[in-house]
């Protein structure tokens, strides 16, 4: 196994709540995927924290990819999804998927590892991208 990227992000839940209050659906639909929206909207008491964790995951992934949000990598190209076990991971599309392909060594397959946590007022995500022989 080879490490090809590592990213970390800390997000203020109250900042996300302010964006939800101020911009509502416009903010949500610009930043989050349909899967992320469906999951976060189910959480009445922790809605802002759910969105904040996902926002932090996007930021951490952009750092792990080595680009940030430039070079064709956009917020909606990175989406938090859950495996059948419930474990979170990331689904990449567009520029983020292209960047992952570009940094994956030939003959190897990339794997994205994600951990999320929150403790009001903070949400944190850590992304580790590894590669293993195909």
PDB file of N, CA, C and O in Angstrom, residues 33 61 65 72-79 90-100 112:
ATOM      1  N   UNK A  33     -24.253  17.023  -2.909  1.00  0.00           N
ATOM      2  CA  UNK A  33     -24.868  16.086  -3.842  1.00  0.00           C
ATOM      3  C   UNK A  33     -26.253  15.686  -3.332  1.00  0.00           C
ATOM      4  O   UNK A  33     -26.591  15.897  -2.161  1.00  0.00           O
ATOM      5  N   UNK A  61     -10.715  16.293   1.142  1.00  0.00           N
ATOM      6  CA  UNK A  61     -10.442  15.536  -0.074  1.00  0.00           C
ATOM      7  C   UNK A  61      -9.709  16.407  -1.096  1.00  0.00           C
ATOM      8  O   UNK A  61      -8.750  15.940  -1.729  1.00  0.00           O
ATOM      9  N   UNK A  65      -6.149  15.503  -2.691  1.00  0.00           N
ATOM     10  CA  UNK A  65      -5.915  15.428  -4.134  1.00  0.00           C
ATOM     11  C   UNK A  65      -4.778  16.352  -4.575  1.00  0.00           C
ATOM     12  O   UNK A  65      -4.263  16.211  -5.678  1.00  0.00           O
ATOM     13  N   UNK A  72     -10.140  22.383 -12.091  1.00  0.00           N
ATOM     14  CA  UNK A  72     -11.293  21.576 -12.475  1.00  0.00           C
ATOM     15  C   UNK A  72     -11.939  20.777 -11.373  1.00  0.00           C
ATOM     16  O   UNK A  72     -12.856  20.004 -11.636  1.00  0.00           O
ATOM     17  N   UNK A  73     -11.482  20.939 -10.128  1.00  0.00           N
ATOM     18  CA  UNK A  73     -12.075  20.225  -8.992  1.00  0.00           C
ATOM     19  C   UNK A  73     -13.093  21.160  -8.329  1.00  0.00           C
ATOM     20  O   UNK A  73     -12.756  22.255  -7.908  1.00  0.00           O
ATOM     21  N   UNK A  74     -14.345  20.711  -8.266  1.00  0.00           N
ATOM     22  CA  UNK A  74     -15.428  21.503  -7.700  1.00  0.00           C
ATOM     23  C   UNK A  74     -16.046  20.788  -6.497  1.00  0.00           C
ATOM     24  O   UNK A  74     -15.930  19.565  -6.367  1.00  0.00           O
ATOM     25  N   UNK A  75     -16.732  21.558  -5.650  1.00  0.00           N
ATOM     26  CA  UNK A  75     -17.346  21.000  -4.442  1.00  0.00           C
ATOM     27  C   UNK A  75     -18.260  19.810  -4.737  1.00  0.00           C
ATOM     28  O   UNK A  75     -18.208  18.792  -4.048  1.00  0.00           O
ATOM     29  N   UNK A  76     -19.102  19.930  -5.754  1.00  0.00           N
ATOM     30  CA  UNK A  76     -20.053  18.852  -6.051  1.00  0.00           C
ATOM     31  C   UNK A  76     -19.406  17.652  -6.723  1.00  0.00           C
ATOM     32  O   UNK A  76     -20.057  16.629  -6.918  1.00  0.00           O
ATOM     33  N   UNK A  77     -18.112  17.742  -7.079  1.00  0.00           N
ATOM     34  CA  UNK A  77     -17.388  16.591  -7.619  1.00  0.00           C
ATOM     35  C   UNK A  77     -17.019  15.599  -6.522  1.00  0.00           C
ATOM     36  O   UNK A  77     -16.562  14.494  -6.817  1.00  0.00           O
ATOM     37  N   UNK A  78     -17.184  16.010  -5.274  1.00  0.00           N
ATOM     38  CA  UNK A  78     -16.789  15.204  -4.123  1.00  0.00           C
ATOM     39  C   UNK A  78     -18.035  14.992  -3.266  1.00  0.00           C
ATOM     40  O   UNK A  78     -18.607  15.957  -2.764  1.00  0.00           O
ATOM     41  N   UNK A  79     -18.450  13.745  -3.111  1.00  0.00           N
ATOM     42  CA  UNK A  79     -19.652  13.466  -2.342  1.00  0.00           C
ATOM     43  C   UNK A  79     -19.436  12.378  -1.309  1.00  0.00           C
ATOM     44  O   UNK A  79     -18.857  11.337  -1.616  1.00  0.00           O
ATOM     45  N   UNK A  90     -15.933   8.405   0.011  1.00  0.00           N
ATOM     46  CA  UNK A  90     -16.204   9.474  -0.943  1.00  0.00           C
ATOM     47  C   UNK A  90     -16.408   8.912  -2.341  1.00  0.00           C
ATOM     48  O   UNK A  90     -15.713   7.982  -2.750  1.00  0.00           O
ATOM     49  N   UNK A  91     -17.357   9.491  -3.053  1.00  0.00           N
ATOM     50  CA  UNK A  91     -17.567   9.197  -4.468  1.00  0.00           C
ATOM     51  C   UNK A  91     -17.110  10.439  -5.233  1.00  0.00           C
ATOM     52  O   UNK A  91     -17.580  11.547  -4.954  1.00  0.00           O
ATOM     53  N   UNK A  92     -16.184  10.257  -6.153  1.00  0.00           N
ATOM     54  CA  UNK A  92     -15.638  11.372  -6.924  1.00  0.00           C
ATOM     55  C   UNK A  92     -16.157  11.331  -8.355  1.00  0.00           C
ATOM     56  O   UNK A  92     -16.256  10.266  -8.956  1.00  0.00           O
ATOM     57  N   UNK A  93     -16.469  12.497  -8.892  1.00  0.00           N
ATOM     58  CA  UNK A  93     -16.892  12.643 -10.280  1.00  0.00           C
ATOM     59  C   UNK A  93     -16.132  13.816 -10.893  1.00  0.00           C
ATOM     60  O   UNK A  93     -15.382  14.505 -10.191  1.00  0.00           O
ATOM     61  N   UNK A  94     -16.324  14.033 -12.159  1.00  0.00           N
ATOM     62  CA  UNK A  94     -15.762  15.205 -12.833  1.00  0.00           C
ATOM     63  C   UNK A  94     -14.275  15.385 -12.617  1.00  0.00           C
ATOM     64  O   UNK A  94     -13.487  14.438 -12.693  1.00  0.00           O
ATOM     65  N   UNK A  95     -13.903  16.634 -12.313  1.00  0.00           N
ATOM     66  CA  UNK A  95     -12.495  16.985 -12.136  1.00  0.00           C
ATOM     67  C   UNK A  95     -11.831  16.279 -10.973  1.00  0.00           C
ATOM     68  O   UNK A  95     -10.628  15.993 -11.024  1.00  0.00           O
ATOM     69  N   UNK A  96     -12.581  15.981  -9.920  1.00  0.00           N
ATOM     70  CA  UNK A  96     -11.997  15.275  -8.769  1.00  0.00           C
ATOM     71  C   UNK A  96     -11.634  13.847  -9.164  1.00  0.00           C
ATOM     72  O   UNK A  96     -10.559  13.348  -8.809  1.00  0.00           O
ATOM     73  N   UNK A  97     -12.502  13.177  -9.918  1.00  0.00           N
ATOM     74  CA  UNK A  97     -12.206  11.819 -10.380  1.00  0.00           C
ATOM     75  C   UNK A  97     -11.017  11.828 -11.337  1.00  0.00           C
ATOM     76  O   UNK A  97     -10.153  10.936 -11.276  1.00  0.00           O
ATOM     77  N   UNK A  98     -10.948  12.842 -12.198  1.00  0.00           N
ATOM     78  CA  UNK A  98      -9.825  12.950 -13.132  1.00  0.00           C
ATOM     79  C   UNK A  98      -8.517  13.170 -12.387  1.00  0.00           C
ATOM     80  O   UNK A  98      -7.486  12.565 -12.725  1.00  0.00           O
ATOM     81  N   UNK A  99      -8.546  13.998 -11.356  1.00  0.00           N
ATOM     82  CA  UNK A  99      -7.337  14.249 -10.565  1.00  0.00           C
ATOM     83  C   UNK A  99      -6.903  12.982  -9.831  1.00  0.00           C
ATOM     84  O   UNK A  99      -5.707  12.675  -9.766  1.00  0.00           O
ATOM     85  N   UNK A 100      -7.864  12.241  -9.273  1.00  0.00           N
ATOM     86  CA  UNK A 100      -7.521  10.987  -8.594  1.00  0.00           C
ATOM     87  C   UNK A 100      -6.854  10.028  -9.576  1.00  0.00           C
ATOM     88  O   UNK A 100      -5.835   9.417  -9.247  1.00  0.00           O
ATOM     89  N   UNK A 112     -10.048   5.416  -1.113  1.00  0.00           N
ATOM     90  CA  UNK A 112     -10.241   6.616  -0.302  1.00  0.00           C
ATOM     91  C   UNK A 112     -10.766   6.209   1.064  1.00  0.00           C
ATOM     92  O   UNK A 112     -11.768   5.496   1.172  1.00  0.00           O
TER      93      UNK A 112
END
